[in-house]
Structure formats: structure tokens, C-alpha cells
Amino acid sequence: MGIVRKQSIQSSILQYMGAGIGFINRTFLLTQFLPTDQVGIVSFILANALAYSQFGALGLPNVILRYFPFFRNKEQGHHGFFRWVMGMSFLGFLFITLNYVLLKPWIAGYFQENSAGFVEYYYYLVPLGFFAIYMEVMDAYLRSLFKTVVPVFIREVGQRLAVLVSVVVYALGWVDFGGFVILFVALVSSLSLVVVLYLLFLGQFHLGRRSGWRLKRMRAKMLRYSGFSYLSGISNMLIYTIDQWMLGGMKGMAEVGIYTTVFYVTSLILIPWKALAKISMPLLAEHWANNDLPAIQKLYQRTSLINLLTGSFLFLGIYINAPNLFRILPDDYAAGFMTLVYIGSTRVFIMTSGLNAYILLNSKRYVIDVVLSVLMIGLTIVTNFIFIPRFGIDGAALATLITFVSINLVRSILVFGFFRLHPLSGRMALVLAIAGIGFLSQFFIPYLGNVWLDILVRSVVFAVVYLGLTLGLRPVKDVNDFAVLVLKKLGLRKGK
């Protein structure tokens, strides 16, 4: 866990830097300078760029994470593996772009009534999607090389800075909204070129012809896995974007603007989970390659326990300050309170479920996870169709909660049934007790009359109680080890 802990900490720091910039973008810039419908358009374009990349990447990121250990050999250019995935990615881009162009009449017709603003920027997704595809592929490649910090910086901090610059330029009146969209698409797209430069710096950008006997031997197996992984990947992507598509079509871009803003706030909860998953997935692939189930079980339990501790802390921290958040945002956004509760609860449950989906995907039973992911699409569509007309943005959030809790419970049960692996431990009960006490510690603090003072006092009380109990009761050894490391770095504790 040494590699996991070190790079996870570094990645978390960078992701929180990005989250801080993103929070400024969302609460002080986008929501203040753009009406809710234009906020919805910007968020919708970014979300659909992710969808574009998932459709175009052809499941290759998961192929890289699973099969790269069999090709790893820098002197031999990894036996042509990188060249192959880059070529396949271009075919994926051509495939999705052709379909995107052909489907424009149907897609534009769906959004024309309530979200016509998006249709005006329809083709902006093509260049943004191209670079997003290669960002996904190169990110997975770098993770397999255990080089996660720089790509995390580029994606989490760089993208937010690109949006920040674009908003500032717009706020200064140098461009209109159309120019703003062009500028942020260009800046976000250019980040993929930075990743290329980083790979060249590492000497890992192997596009030349190399000995490909391993590739020929394993290509059919990788393509088969790619197909199943593709279905799983687009299923997960659709689950995260169907709500926005249906909300935009049924209610309009203003609703999307409110929903995606609240959705972003709760995404802060997932930062430790994403950082931990990026480091754990290559290790998980290595353990499966060695058929080391005890190592997988240890990784599964420890990551789930860490996720429960950090997820609960962040969700409760956001929840207790939610009234202050909606005092800062324009009045329209107050409608998103229950959306915050539903999505936040979903985030914590996903984190606590841990690596269940990755365990299935990296095992010989990966077809089952693909089937579950496809079923999630159907459940997502049905629940959104039922709840959005009745409850609007809260309905979309409730549909997300029902879908993710249901499918993740099934995944966890199957992982235990097939491999006798589970994420549960007795220390989870201790974490939940700490979370409950931390929440109650500030529950009866009255509103102090000033938003920023109230946030400060409420957050400090909650954090001191929560973190104090965590360090004192030691439910997660990694947290205490990190605290000791920080104290040593600050010279407050002796030792190496």
C-alpha cells in the first residue's frame, strides 16, 4: 500500500486544488455571470464530451489497465502495445463522429423545444470529443506506468483553469457567449497535447513499429475484452449523463444548470475515491495476473474503509453547510437542496462499495459486470422517466440514488459469491459512530448571522470532533500514518 498511499495523497491534493478552482468557477463566476440556461449549456457540453470519449475510446482504457502488465518492456517499446491502442482510438473517433453527424436531426429535434441553445453548439463536441478520447487512453496508459500525478494535475487542475480563464475573459466583456464557448473548448482540448509532451519527456510515446508477436497472440483476447468493456463503459457513462439528457429534453437547460451545479458540489466527495481507485486499479490487475486473492481482499477492504471515512466526512461537511451554500448562490439554485442530499448519499454508497466493479471487470467473470451495467441503463431510463416529470431535478437525483444503490448491492453480492471477497470490516461501525458524533457536534449551533463566519465556525467544530475521534480511536491505520508523516515533516515529531 506504500505506492497507493503516496500517490493517492499527491493525487488527492491536486484534485482538491482543482476542486477549489472549480468551486470558484461554479459559485462565484459561472453562476454569477451566466444565467442558469447558459450554465446548463456549458455543463451539458462538458458532460457530452465525456460521453463522446466513452463511445469513441472503445473500452481501451480498461484494456490498457488489464493487459499492459503482459507487454511491459520499455526497451522493446512495450511490444507495440501503445501504437496499437492509439490506432484503435482513432478508429473509435471516426466511428462515434460518423454516428454523431448522422443522428443530428433526431438529437436536435429532441432538444429543440426546451433546450434549443445546446443545438447551436452541436458540432463543438467533435474537436472536444477527439481530444477527450485520447486523454482517456493516455491517462490509462500513464496509470499503468504508475505515473498518475501529472495527468491528474492536467485533468483536474488544468481543465478548471481553462474554464476559469474563459469565464474571466467573458466577464471582462472581451467575448460574447459564443466566443466564450469557443475559447473554453479550445483550451480544454489543448490539455491532451500537454499529456503527449509528458509522454515524450518520459520516453514512453512509442509509436514506431516494434516486435508484435505478443500483440498478435493476445489481440483477439484483448478485442473481445474491449467489446465487453466498451459496453460496460458506455453503460456507466450513460448512467451519469442520461439524467442530464432527459432533464434537458423534458424541463430545459435552466434545470440542467441547477442540477449540474449541485451535482458538481457533491462530486467533491468522490475526490479521495477517484485518487485511490486510479492507483489501486493497476495493482488490482497485477494481483489478478498473479491470482493473489488474499492481496485483492486486503486491497478491497482497506480502500472501502478509507472511502467510508473520507466520504462520510466530506458529505456531512457539505450537508451541514448546505444552507450557507444556497445563500451564496443565486436564488434559483435553492431548489437543489434535496438533489444535494440524494446525490451526496449516492456518492458515499458508491465509495463504500469500493472496488467491486473493478474486481469483476478484471476477473474471468467480467461479462457479468457488463450485463449489470447494461441493466443499469434500463433502470436509469425508467426511473428518470417516472420521477423527472413529477419532481424535476429532485426526481433525476432520486433516480440516480435508486439505480446506483441497487446495482452496487448486486455487484457486491456477486463478488462475494464468486470469490469470497467483501469490503466489510468491524472498523466500519466505528467510522459510522465517529460520523454520527461529528454531525451531532454542530447540529445545535444556531445560524451566526454571517455566511462566512457560520461556515468557518460550523466546519471547524465538525472537523475537530471528526478528525480528533479518527486520530484517537484509529479506525483507519493509513490516516494515522499520514498524520504522523505530516507531523514529522513539520518537525513536530521526532523520527525518520
CSV table of C-alpha atoms in Angstrom, one decimal:
chain,number,residue,atom,x,y,z
A,1,MET,CA,0.0,0.0,0.0
A,2,GLY,CA,3.1,2.3,0.0
A,3,ILE,CA,2.6,3.3,-3.6
A,4,VAL,CA,-1.1,3.6,-3.1
A,5,ARG,CA,-0.8,5.8,-0.1
A,6,LYS,CA,1.9,8.2,-1.5
A,7,GLN,CA,0.4,8.7,-5.0
A,8,SER,CA,-3.1,8.8,-3.6
A,9,ILE,CA,-2.2,11.6,-1.3
A,10,GLN,CA,-0.5,13.5,-4.1
A,11,SER,CA,-3.4,13.0,-6.4
A,12,SER,CA,-5.9,14.0,-3.7
A,13,ILE,CA,-4.1,17.2,-3.1
A,14,LEU,CA,-4.1,18.1,-6.8
A,15,GLN,CA,-7.8,17.1,-7.1
A,16,TYR,CA,-8.7,19.3,-4.2
A,17,MET,CA,-6.7,22.2,-5.8
A,18,GLY,CA,-8.8,21.6,-8.9
A,19,ALA,CA,-11.9,21.3,-6.8
A,20,GLY,CA,-11.2,24.7,-5.2
A,21,ILE,CA,-10.8,26.3,-8.6
A,22,GLY,CA,-13.9,24.5,-9.8
A,23,PHE,CA,-15.8,25.7,-6.8
A,24,ILE,CA,-14.8,29.3,-7.6
A,25,ASN,CA,-15.9,28.7,-11.2
A,26,ARG,CA,-19.3,27.4,-10.1
A,27,THR,CA,-20.3,29.6,-7.2
A,28,PHE,CA,-18.6,32.9,-7.9
A,29,LEU,CA,-18.2,33.0,-11.7
A,30,LEU,CA,-20.4,30.8,-13.8
A,31,THR,CA,-23.5,31.3,-11.7
A,32,GLN,CA,-22.9,35.0,-11.2
A,33,PHE,CA,-22.1,36.0,-14.8
A,34,LEU,CA,-24.2,33.5,-16.8
A,35,PRO,CA,-28.0,32.8,-16.5
A,36,THR,CA,-28.9,29.3,-15.5
A,37,ASP,CA,-29.7,28.2,-19.0
A,38,GLN,CA,-26.2,29.1,-20.2
A,39,VAL,CA,-24.7,27.4,-17.2
A,40,GLY,CA,-26.6,24.4,-18.3
A,41,ILE,CA,-25.3,24.6,-21.9
A,42,VAL,CA,-21.7,24.8,-20.7
A,43,SER,CA,-22.2,21.9,-18.2
A,44,PHE,CA,-24.0,19.9,-20.9
A,45,ILE,CA,-21.2,20.3,-23.4
A,46,LEU,CA,-18.6,19.1,-20.9
A,47,ALA,CA,-20.8,16.2,-19.9
A,48,ASN,CA,-21.3,15.2,-23.5
A,49,ALA,CA,-17.6,15.4,-24.2
A,50,LEU,CA,-17.2,12.7,-21.6
A,51,ALA,CA,-19.9,10.7,-23.3
A,52,TYR,CA,-18.2,11.2,-26.7
A,53,SER,CA,-14.9,10.0,-25.2
A,54,GLN,CA,-16.5,6.9,-23.7
A,55,PHE,CA,-18.2,5.9,-27.0
A,56,GLY,CA,-15.0,6.6,-29.0
A,57,ALA,CA,-12.5,5.0,-26.7
A,58,LEU,CA,-13.9,1.6,-27.5
A,59,GLY,CA,-13.2,0.2,-24.0
A,60,LEU,CA,-9.5,0.7,-24.5
A,61,PRO,CA,-8.7,2.3,-21.1
A,62,ASN,CA,-9.8,-0.9,-19.3
A,63,VAL,CA,-7.9,-3.0,-21.9
A,64,ILE,CA,-4.8,-1.0,-21.1
A,65,LEU,CA,-5.2,-1.4,-17.3
A,66,ARG,CA,-5.8,-5.1,-17.6
A,67,TYR,CA,-3.3,-6.2,-20.3
A,68,PHE,CA,-0.5,-3.8,-20.1
A,69,PRO,CA,1.4,-5.8,-17.5
A,70,PHE,CA,1.8,-8.6,-20.1
A,71,PHE,CA,3.5,-6.1,-22.5
A,72,ARG,CA,5.5,-4.0,-20.1
A,73,ASN,CA,9.1,-3.7,-21.6
A,74,LYS,CA,10.3,-0.1,-22.2
A,75,GLU,CA,13.4,-1.3,-24.2
A,76,GLN,CA,11.1,-3.1,-26.6
A,77,GLY,CA,8.6,-0.2,-26.8
A,78,HIS,CA,6.1,-2.4,-24.8
A,79,HIS,CA,5.9,-4.6,-27.9
A,80,GLY,CA,3.9,-2.2,-29.9
A,81,PHE,CA,1.0,-2.0,-27.4
A,82,PHE,CA,0.8,1.8,-27.2
A,83,ARG,CA,0.9,2.2,-31.0
A,84,TRP,CA,-2.0,-0.3,-31.3
A,85,VAL,CA,-4.2,1.4,-28.7
A,86,MET,CA,-3.6,4.8,-30.3
A,87,GLY,CA,-4.6,3.5,-33.7
A,88,MET,CA,-7.7,1.8,-32.3
A,89,SER,CA,-8.6,5.1,-30.6
A,90,PHE,CA,-8.6,6.9,-33.9
A,91,LEU,CA,-10.9,4.3,-35.4
A,92,GLY,CA,-13.2,4.8,-32.4
A,93,PHE,CA,-13.2,8.6,-33.0
A,94,LEU,CA,-14.2,8.0,-36.6
A,95,PHE,CA,-17.0,5.6,-35.6
A,96,ILE,CA,-18.6,8.0,-33.0
A,97,THR,CA,-18.2,11.1,-35.2
A,98,LEU,CA,-20.0,9.4,-38.1
A,99,ASN,CA,-22.9,8.4,-35.9
A,100,TYR,CA,-23.0,11.8,-34.2
A,101,VAL,CA,-23.3,13.6,-37.5
A,102,LEU,CA,-25.9,11.2,-38.9
A,103,LEU,CA,-28.0,11.3,-35.7
A,104,LYS,CA,-28.1,15.2,-35.6
A,105,PRO,CA,-31.7,15.5,-36.9
A,106,TRP,CA,-33.0,13.2,-34.2
A,107,ILE,CA,-30.9,14.6,-31.3
A,108,ALA,CA,-31.5,18.2,-32.3
A,109,GLY,CA,-35.3,17.5,-32.6
A,110,TYR,CA,-35.3,16.1,-29.1
A,111,PHE,CA,-33.7,19.2,-27.6
A,112,GLN,CA,-35.2,21.9,-29.9
A,113,GLU,CA,-38.3,22.7,-27.8
A,114,ASN,CA,-36.8,23.1,-24.3
A,115,SER,CA,-33.1,23.3,-24.9
A,116,ALA,CA,-32.5,25.0,-28.3
A,117,GLY,CA,-29.4,26.7,-27.0
A,118,PHE,CA,-27.5,23.5,-27.0
A,119,VAL,CA,-28.3,22.7,-30.6
A,120,GLU,CA,-26.5,25.9,-31.7
A,121,TYR,CA,-23.2,24.4,-30.4
A,122,TYR,CA,-23.8,20.9,-31.6
A,123,TYR,CA,-20.6,20.4,-33.6
A,124,TYR,CA,-18.3,21.9,-31.0
A,125,LEU,CA,-18.3,18.4,-29.4
A,126,VAL,CA,-16.4,16.9,-32.3
A,127,PRO,CA,-13.0,18.5,-31.6
A,128,LEU,CA,-13.6,18.4,-27.9
A,129,GLY,CA,-14.5,14.7,-28.1
A,130,PHE,CA,-11.4,13.9,-30.2
A,131,PHE,CA,-9.0,15.2,-27.6
A,132,ALA,CA,-11.1,13.7,-24.8
A,133,ILE,CA,-10.8,10.3,-26.3
A,134,TYR,CA,-7.0,10.5,-26.4
A,135,MET,CA,-7.0,12.0,-22.9
A,136,GLU,CA,-8.8,8.9,-21.6
A,137,VAL,CA,-6.5,6.5,-23.4
A,138,MET,CA,-3.2,8.2,-22.4
A,139,ASP,CA,-4.4,8.6,-18.8
A,140,ALA,CA,-5.0,4.9,-18.5
A,141,TYR,CA,-1.6,4.2,-20.1
A,142,LEU,CA,0.1,6.5,-17.6
A,143,ARG,CA,-1.7,4.9,-14.7
A,144,SER,CA,-0.4,1.5,-15.9
A,145,LEU,CA,3.1,3.1,-15.8
A,146,PHE,CA,2.3,4.2,-12.2
A,147,LYS,CA,2.7,7.8,-13.3
A,148,THR,CA,-0.6,9.4,-12.0
A,149,VAL,CA,0.3,12.7,-10.6
A,150,VAL,CA,1.0,14.8,-13.8
A,151,PRO,CA,-2.1,13.5,-15.6
A,152,VAL,CA,-4.2,14.2,-12.5
A,153,PHE,CA,-2.9,17.8,-12.5
A,154,ILE,CA,-3.6,18.3,-16.2
A,155,ARG,CA,-7.1,16.9,-15.9
A,156,GLU,CA,-8.3,18.2,-12.6
A,157,VAL,CA,-6.4,21.5,-12.3
A,158,GLY,CA,-5.7,22.3,-15.9
A,159,GLN,CA,-9.3,21.9,-17.1
A,160,ARG,CA,-10.6,24.1,-14.3
A,161,LEU,CA,-8.1,26.7,-15.1
A,162,ALA,CA,-9.2,26.6,-18.7
A,163,VAL,CA,-12.8,27.3,-17.7
A,164,LEU,CA,-11.6,30.0,-15.2
A,165,VAL,CA,-9.7,31.8,-17.9
A,166,SER,CA,-12.6,31.6,-20.3
A,167,VAL,CA,-15.1,32.9,-17.7
A,168,VAL,CA,-12.8,35.8,-16.8
A,169,VAL,CA,-12.4,36.8,-20.5
A,170,TYR,CA,-16.2,36.7,-20.9
A,171,ALA,CA,-16.8,38.6,-17.7
A,172,LEU,CA,-14.4,41.4,-18.9
A,173,GLY,CA,-16.6,41.7,-22.0
A,174,TRP,CA,-13.8,40.7,-24.4
A,175,VAL,CA,-16.0,38.0,-26.0
A,176,ASP,CA,-19.7,37.2,-26.1
A,177,PHE,CA,-21.2,33.9,-25.0
A,178,GLY,CA,-20.4,32.2,-28.3
A,179,GLY,CA,-16.8,33.4,-28.1
A,180,PHE,CA,-16.6,32.1,-24.5
A,181,VAL,CA,-17.7,28.6,-25.7
A,182,ILE,CA,-15.1,28.6,-28.5
A,183,LEU,CA,-12.3,29.7,-26.1
A,184,PHE,CA,-13.0,27.1,-23.4
A,185,VAL,CA,-13.4,24.3,-26.0
A,186,ALA,CA,-10.0,25.2,-27.4
A,187,LEU,CA,-8.3,25.5,-24.0
A,188,VAL,CA,-9.7,22.2,-22.7
A,189,SER,CA,-8.8,20.4,-25.9
A,190,SER,CA,-5.2,21.6,-25.8
A,191,LEU,CA,-4.6,19.8,-22.5
A,192,SER,CA,-4.3,16.5,-24.3
A,193,LEU,CA,-1.3,17.9,-26.2
A,194,VAL,CA,0.3,18.5,-22.8
A,195,VAL,CA,-0.1,14.8,-22.0
A,196,VAL,CA,1.6,13.9,-25.2
A,197,LEU,CA,4.6,16.2,-24.3
A,198,TYR,CA,4.8,14.5,-20.9
A,199,LEU,CA,4.9,11.0,-22.5
A,200,LEU,CA,7.6,12.2,-24.8
A,201,PHE,CA,9.5,13.5,-21.8
A,202,LEU,CA,9.2,10.1,-20.1
A,203,GLY,CA,10.3,8.3,-23.3
A,204,GLN,CA,7.1,6.4,-23.3
A,205,PHE,CA,5.5,7.7,-26.5
A,206,HIS,CA,6.2,4.6,-28.6
A,207,LEU,CA,4.5,4.9,-32.0
A,208,GLY,CA,7.2,3.3,-34.0
A,209,ARG,CA,7.0,-0.3,-35.3
A,210,ARG,CA,8.1,-2.9,-32.8
A,211,SER,CA,8.1,-6.6,-32.4
A,212,GLY,CA,4.4,-7.5,-32.3
A,213,TRP,CA,4.4,-11.2,-31.6
A,214,ARG,CA,2.8,-10.8,-28.2
A,215,LEU,CA,0.2,-8.4,-29.7
A,216,LYS,CA,-0.7,-10.9,-32.4
A,217,ARG,CA,-1.0,-13.6,-29.8
A,218,MET,CA,-3.3,-11.6,-27.5
A,219,ARG,CA,-5.1,-9.3,-29.9
A,220,ALA,CA,-8.2,-11.5,-30.2
A,221,LYS,CA,-8.5,-11.8,-26.5
A,222,MET,CA,-8.0,-8.0,-26.0
A,223,LEU,CA,-10.5,-7.2,-28.7
A,224,ARG,CA,-13.1,-9.5,-27.0
A,225,TYR,CA,-12.4,-7.9,-23.7
A,226,SER,CA,-12.6,-4.4,-25.3
A,227,GLY,CA,-16.0,-5.2,-26.6
A,228,PHE,CA,-17.4,-6.2,-23.2
A,229,SER,CA,-15.5,-3.3,-21.5
A,230,TYR,CA,-17.0,-1.0,-24.1
A,231,LEU,CA,-20.5,-2.0,-23.2
A,232,SER,CA,-19.7,-1.5,-19.6
A,233,GLY,CA,-18.0,1.8,-20.1
A,234,ILE,CA,-20.8,3.4,-22.2
A,235,SER,CA,-23.3,2.0,-19.7
A,236,ASN,CA,-21.6,3.8,-16.9
A,237,MET,CA,-21.3,6.9,-18.9
A,238,LEU,CA,-24.9,6.8,-19.9
A,239,ILE,CA,-25.9,6.4,-16.3
A,240,TYR,CA,-24.1,9.7,-15.5
A,241,THR,CA,-25.5,11.6,-18.4
A,242,ILE,CA,-29.0,10.2,-19.1
A,243,ASP,CA,-30.4,12.3,-16.3
A,244,GLN,CA,-29.0,15.5,-17.9
A,245,TRP,CA,-30.3,14.5,-21.3
A,246,MET,CA,-33.7,13.7,-20.1
A,247,LEU,CA,-33.8,16.7,-17.8
A,248,GLY,CA,-32.8,19.0,-20.7
A,249,GLY,CA,-35.3,17.5,-23.0
A,250,MET,CA,-38.2,17.5,-20.5
A,251,LYS,CA,-37.5,20.6,-18.5
A,252,GLY,CA,-34.9,22.7,-20.2
A,253,MET,CA,-31.3,24.0,-19.8
A,254,ALA,CA,-32.1,26.1,-16.8
A,255,GLU,CA,-33.0,22.9,-14.8
A,256,VAL,CA,-29.8,21.3,-16.1
A,257,GLY,CA,-27.8,24.4,-14.9
A,258,ILE,CA,-29.1,24.0,-11.4
A,259,TYR,CA,-28.8,20.2,-11.4
A,260,THR,CA,-25.2,20.1,-12.7
A,261,THR,CA,-24.1,22.8,-10.3
A,262,VAL,CA,-25.3,20.8,-7.3
A,263,PHE,CA,-24.0,17.7,-8.9
A,264,TYR,CA,-20.6,19.3,-9.1
A,265,VAL,CA,-20.6,20.3,-5.4
A,266,THR,CA,-21.3,16.7,-4.4
A,267,SER,CA,-18.6,15.5,-6.8
A,268,LEU,CA,-16.1,16.8,-4.2
A,269,ILE,CA,-17.0,13.8,-2.1
A,270,LEU,CA,-15.6,11.4,-4.7
A,271,ILE,CA,-12.1,13.0,-4.9
A,272,PRO,CA,-10.4,10.6,-2.5
A,273,TRP,CA,-12.1,7.7,-4.1
A,274,LYS,CA,-11.0,8.6,-7.6
A,275,ALA,CA,-7.4,9.2,-6.4
A,276,LEU,CA,-7.4,5.8,-4.6
A,277,ALA,CA,-9.0,4.0,-7.5
A,278,LYS,CA,-6.6,5.3,-10.1
A,279,ILE,CA,-3.7,3.9,-8.0
A,280,SER,CA,-5.5,0.7,-6.9
A,281,MET,CA,-6.7,-0.5,-10.3
A,282,PRO,CA,-3.2,-1.2,-11.8
A,283,LEU,CA,-2.3,-3.0,-8.5
A,284,LEU,CA,-5.6,-5.0,-8.8
A,285,ALA,CA,-4.7,-6.0,-12.3
A,286,GLU,CA,-1.3,-7.2,-11.1
A,287,HIS,CA,-2.9,-9.2,-8.3
A,288,TRP,CA,-5.3,-10.9,-10.8
A,289,ALA,CA,-2.3,-11.6,-13.1
A,290,ASN,CA,-0.7,-13.4,-10.1
A,291,ASN,CA,-4.1,-14.9,-8.9
A,292,ASP,CA,-3.4,-13.5,-5.5
A,293,LEU,CA,-6.9,-13.4,-3.9
A,294,PRO,CA,-5.7,-12.6,-0.4
A,295,ALA,CA,-3.9,-9.5,-1.7
A,296,ILE,CA,-7.1,-8.5,-3.5
A,297,GLN,CA,-9.2,-9.0,-0.3
A,298,LYS,CA,-6.8,-6.8,1.7
A,299,LEU,CA,-6.9,-4.1,-1.0
A,300,TYR,CA,-10.7,-4.3,-1.2
A,301,GLN,CA,-11.3,-3.9,2.5
A,302,ARG,CA,-8.7,-1.2,3.1
A,303,THR,CA,-9.9,1.0,0.2
A,304,SER,CA,-13.5,0.6,1.2
A,305,LEU,CA,-12.7,1.6,4.8
A,306,ILE,CA,-10.7,4.6,3.7
A,307,ASN,CA,-13.5,5.6,1.4
A,308,LEU,CA,-16.2,5.3,4.0
A,309,LEU,CA,-14.2,7.5,6.4
A,310,THR,CA,-13.4,10.2,3.8
A,311,GLY,CA,-16.8,10.0,2.1
A,312,SER,CA,-18.7,10.5,5.3
A,313,PHE,CA,-16.5,13.4,6.4
A,314,LEU,CA,-17.0,15.2,3.1
A,315,PHE,CA,-20.7,14.5,2.7
A,316,LEU,CA,-21.5,15.7,6.2
A,317,GLY,CA,-19.2,18.7,5.8
A,318,ILE,CA,-21.2,19.7,2.7
A,319,TYR,CA,-24.6,18.9,4.2
A,320,ILE,CA,-24.1,21.0,7.3
A,321,ASN,CA,-23.1,23.9,5.2
A,322,ALA,CA,-25.7,23.5,2.5
A,323,PRO,CA,-27.9,26.3,3.8
A,324,ASN,CA,-24.9,28.6,3.6
A,325,LEU,CA,-24.1,27.4,0.1
A,326,PHE,CA,-27.6,28.3,-1.2
A,327,ARG,CA,-27.3,31.7,0.5
A,328,ILE,CA,-24.2,32.3,-1.7
A,329,LEU,CA,-25.7,31.1,-5.0
A,330,PRO,CA,-28.5,32.9,-6.8
A,331,ASP,CA,-32.0,32.3,-5.5
A,332,ASP,CA,-32.9,29.8,-8.3
A,333,TYR,CA,-30.4,27.3,-7.0
A,334,ALA,CA,-32.1,26.8,-3.7
A,335,ALA,CA,-34.4,24.3,-5.4
A,336,GLY,CA,-31.4,21.9,-5.4
A,337,PHE,CA,-31.2,21.1,-1.7
A,338,MET,CA,-32.8,17.6,-1.8
A,339,THR,CA,-30.8,16.9,-5.0
A,340,LEU,CA,-27.7,17.5,-2.9
A,341,VAL,CA,-28.9,15.1,-0.3
A,342,TYR,CA,-29.8,12.3,-2.8
A,343,ILE,CA,-26.7,12.6,-4.9
A,344,GLY,CA,-24.4,13.0,-1.9
A,345,SER,CA,-25.8,9.9,-0.2
A,346,THR,CA,-25.3,8.0,-3.5
A,347,ARG,CA,-21.6,9.1,-3.6
A,348,VAL,CA,-20.9,7.8,-0.2
A,349,PHE,CA,-22.5,4.4,-1.0
A,350,ILE,CA,-20.5,4.1,-4.2
A,351,MET,CA,-17.3,4.8,-2.3
A,352,THR,CA,-18.1,2.3,0.4
A,353,SER,CA,-18.8,-0.4,-2.2
A,354,GLY,CA,-15.1,0.0,-3.1
A,355,LEU,CA,-13.6,-1.9,-5.9
A,356,ASN,CA,-16.5,-4.3,-6.6
A,357,ALA,CA,-16.9,-3.3,-10.3
A,358,TYR,CA,-13.2,-3.3,-10.9
A,359,ILE,CA,-12.8,-6.7,-9.3
A,360,LEU,CA,-15.5,-8.2,-11.7
A,361,LEU,CA,-14.0,-6.4,-14.7
A,362,ASN,CA,-10.5,-7.8,-14.1
A,363,SER,CA,-11.7,-11.3,-13.4
A,364,LYS,CA,-12.9,-14.0,-15.8
A,365,ARG,CA,-16.4,-13.1,-14.8
A,366,TYR,CA,-16.2,-9.6,-16.4
A,367,VAL,CA,-19.1,-10.4,-18.7
A,368,ILE,CA,-21.4,-10.3,-15.7
A,369,ASP,CA,-20.4,-6.7,-14.9
A,370,VAL,CA,-21.1,-5.8,-18.5
A,371,VAL,CA,-24.6,-7.2,-18.2
A,372,LEU,CA,-25.2,-5.4,-14.9
A,373,SER,CA,-24.0,-2.1,-16.5
A,374,VAL,CA,-26.5,-2.6,-19.4
A,375,LEU,CA,-29.2,-3.3,-16.9
A,376,MET,CA,-28.3,0.0,-15.1
A,377,ILE,CA,-29.1,1.9,-18.3
A,378,GLY,CA,-32.6,0.5,-18.5
A,379,LEU,CA,-33.2,1.1,-14.7
A,380,THR,CA,-31.8,4.7,-15.1
A,381,ILE,CA,-34.1,5.5,-18.1
A,382,VAL,CA,-37.2,4.0,-16.3
A,383,THR,CA,-36.6,5.8,-13.0
A,384,ASN,CA,-35.8,9.1,-14.7
A,385,PHE,CA,-38.9,8.8,-16.9
A,386,ILE,CA,-41.0,8.2,-13.8
A,387,PHE,CA,-39.5,10.8,-11.4
A,388,ILE,CA,-38.4,13.7,-13.6
A,389,PRO,CA,-41.9,14.8,-14.8
A,390,ARG,CA,-43.1,14.7,-11.2
A,391,PHE,CA,-40.2,16.0,-9.2
A,392,GLY,CA,-37.9,17.8,-11.7
A,393,ILE,CA,-34.2,17.9,-10.6
A,394,ASP,CA,-35.1,16.0,-7.4
A,395,GLY,CA,-36.6,13.3,-9.5
A,396,ALA,CA,-33.4,12.9,-11.5
A,397,ALA,CA,-31.3,12.7,-8.3
A,398,LEU,CA,-33.7,10.2,-6.7
A,399,ALA,CA,-33.5,8.0,-9.9
A,400,THR,CA,-29.7,8.1,-9.6
A,401,LEU,CA,-29.8,7.1,-5.9
A,402,ILE,CA,-32.1,4.1,-6.6
A,403,THR,CA,-30.1,2.9,-9.6
A,404,PHE,CA,-26.6,3.0,-8.0
A,405,VAL,CA,-27.6,1.5,-4.7
A,406,SER,CA,-29.5,-1.3,-6.4
A,407,ILE,CA,-26.7,-2.3,-8.8
A,408,ASN,CA,-23.9,-1.9,-6.4
A,409,LEU,CA,-25.6,-4.1,-3.9
A,410,VAL,CA,-25.9,-6.8,-6.6
A,411,ARG,CA,-22.2,-6.3,-7.6
A,412,SER,CA,-21.0,-6.8,-4.0
A,413,ILE,CA,-23.1,-9.9,-3.6
A,414,LEU,CA,-21.8,-11.4,-6.8
A,415,VAL,CA,-18.2,-10.6,-5.9
A,416,PHE,CA,-18.6,-12.4,-2.6
A,417,GLY,CA,-20.5,-15.3,-4.2
A,418,PHE,CA,-17.8,-15.9,-6.8
A,419,PHE,CA,-14.6,-15.1,-5.0
A,420,ARG,CA,-15.5,-14.8,-1.3
A,421,LEU,CA,-14.3,-11.2,-1.4
A,422,HIS,CA,-16.1,-8.5,0.5
A,423,PRO,CA,-15.4,-4.9,1.6
A,424,LEU,CA,-16.8,-5.1,5.2
A,425,SER,CA,-14.9,-4.9,8.4
A,426,GLY,CA,-15.7,-4.3,12.0
A,427,ARG,CA,-13.9,-0.9,11.9
A,428,MET,CA,-16.7,0.4,9.6
A,429,ALA,CA,-19.1,0.5,12.6
A,430,LEU,CA,-16.5,2.7,14.4
A,431,VAL,CA,-16.3,5.0,11.4
A,432,LEU,CA,-20.1,5.4,11.3
A,433,ALA,CA,-20.1,6.2,15.1
A,434,ILE,CA,-17.5,8.8,14.5
A,435,ALA,CA,-19.5,10.3,11.7
A,436,GLY,CA,-22.7,10.4,13.8
A,437,ILE,CA,-20.9,12.1,16.7
A,438,GLY,CA,-19.2,14.6,14.4
A,439,PHE,CA,-22.6,15.5,12.8
A,440,LEU,CA,-24.3,16.0,16.2
A,441,SER,CA,-21.4,18.1,17.5
A,442,GLN,CA,-22.5,21.1,15.4
A,443,PHE,CA,-26.2,20.2,14.9
A,444,PHE,CA,-27.5,22.6,17.5
A,445,ILE,CA,-25.2,25.6,16.6
A,446,PRO,CA,-27.6,28.4,15.6
A,447,TYR,CA,-27.0,30.4,12.4
A,448,LEU,CA,-24.5,33.1,13.3
A,449,GLY,CA,-25.8,35.8,11.0
A,450,ASN,CA,-22.9,35.9,8.6
A,451,VAL,CA,-22.5,33.2,5.9
A,452,TRP,CA,-18.7,33.1,6.0
A,453,LEU,CA,-18.5,33.2,9.8
A,454,ASP,CA,-21.1,30.5,10.1
A,455,ILE,CA,-19.2,28.3,7.6
A,456,LEU,CA,-16.0,28.8,9.4
A,457,VAL,CA,-17.3,28.0,12.9
A,458,ARG,CA,-19.6,25.1,11.9
A,459,SER,CA,-16.8,23.5,9.8
A,460,VAL,CA,-14.1,23.9,12.4
A,461,VAL,CA,-16.3,22.3,15.2
A,462,PHE,CA,-17.3,19.4,12.9
A,463,ALA,CA,-13.7,18.9,11.7
A,464,VAL,CA,-12.1,19.0,15.1
A,465,VAL,CA,-14.5,16.4,16.5
A,466,TYR,CA,-14.5,14.1,13.5
A,467,LEU,CA,-10.7,14.2,12.9
A,468,GLY,CA,-10.0,14.1,16.7
A,469,LEU,CA,-12.0,11.0,17.1
A,470,THR,CA,-10.5,9.5,14.0
A,471,LEU,CA,-6.9,10.0,15.2
A,472,GLY,CA,-7.8,9.0,18.8
A,473,LEU,CA,-9.7,5.8,18.0
A,474,ARG,CA,-7.6,4.8,15.0
A,475,PRO,CA,-10.2,3.2,12.8
A,476,VAL,CA,-8.0,3.5,9.7
A,477,LYS,CA,-4.3,3.0,10.2
A,478,ASP,CA,-3.4,4.8,7.0
A,479,VAL,CA,-4.9,8.0,8.3
A,480,ASN,CA,-2.8,7.9,11.4
A,481,ASP,CA,0.3,7.0,9.5
A,482,PHE,CA,-0.3,10.0,7.3
A,483,ALA,CA,-0.8,12.3,10.3
A,484,VAL,CA,2.5,11.1,11.8
A,485,LEU,CA,4.2,11.7,8.5
A,486,VAL,CA,2.9,15.3,8.4
A,487,LEU,CA,4.0,15.9,12.0
A,488,LYS,CA,7.5,14.7,11.2
A,489,LYS,CA,7.7,16.9,8.1
A,490,LEU,CA,6.7,19.9,10.2
A,491,GLY,CA,9.3,19.0,12.8
A,492,LEU,CA,6.6,18.4,15.5
A,493,ARG,CA,7.5,14.8,16.0
A,494,LYS,CA,10.9,13.0,16.0
A,495,GLY,CA,11.8,10.1,13.9
A,496,LYS,CA,12.7,9.2,10.3
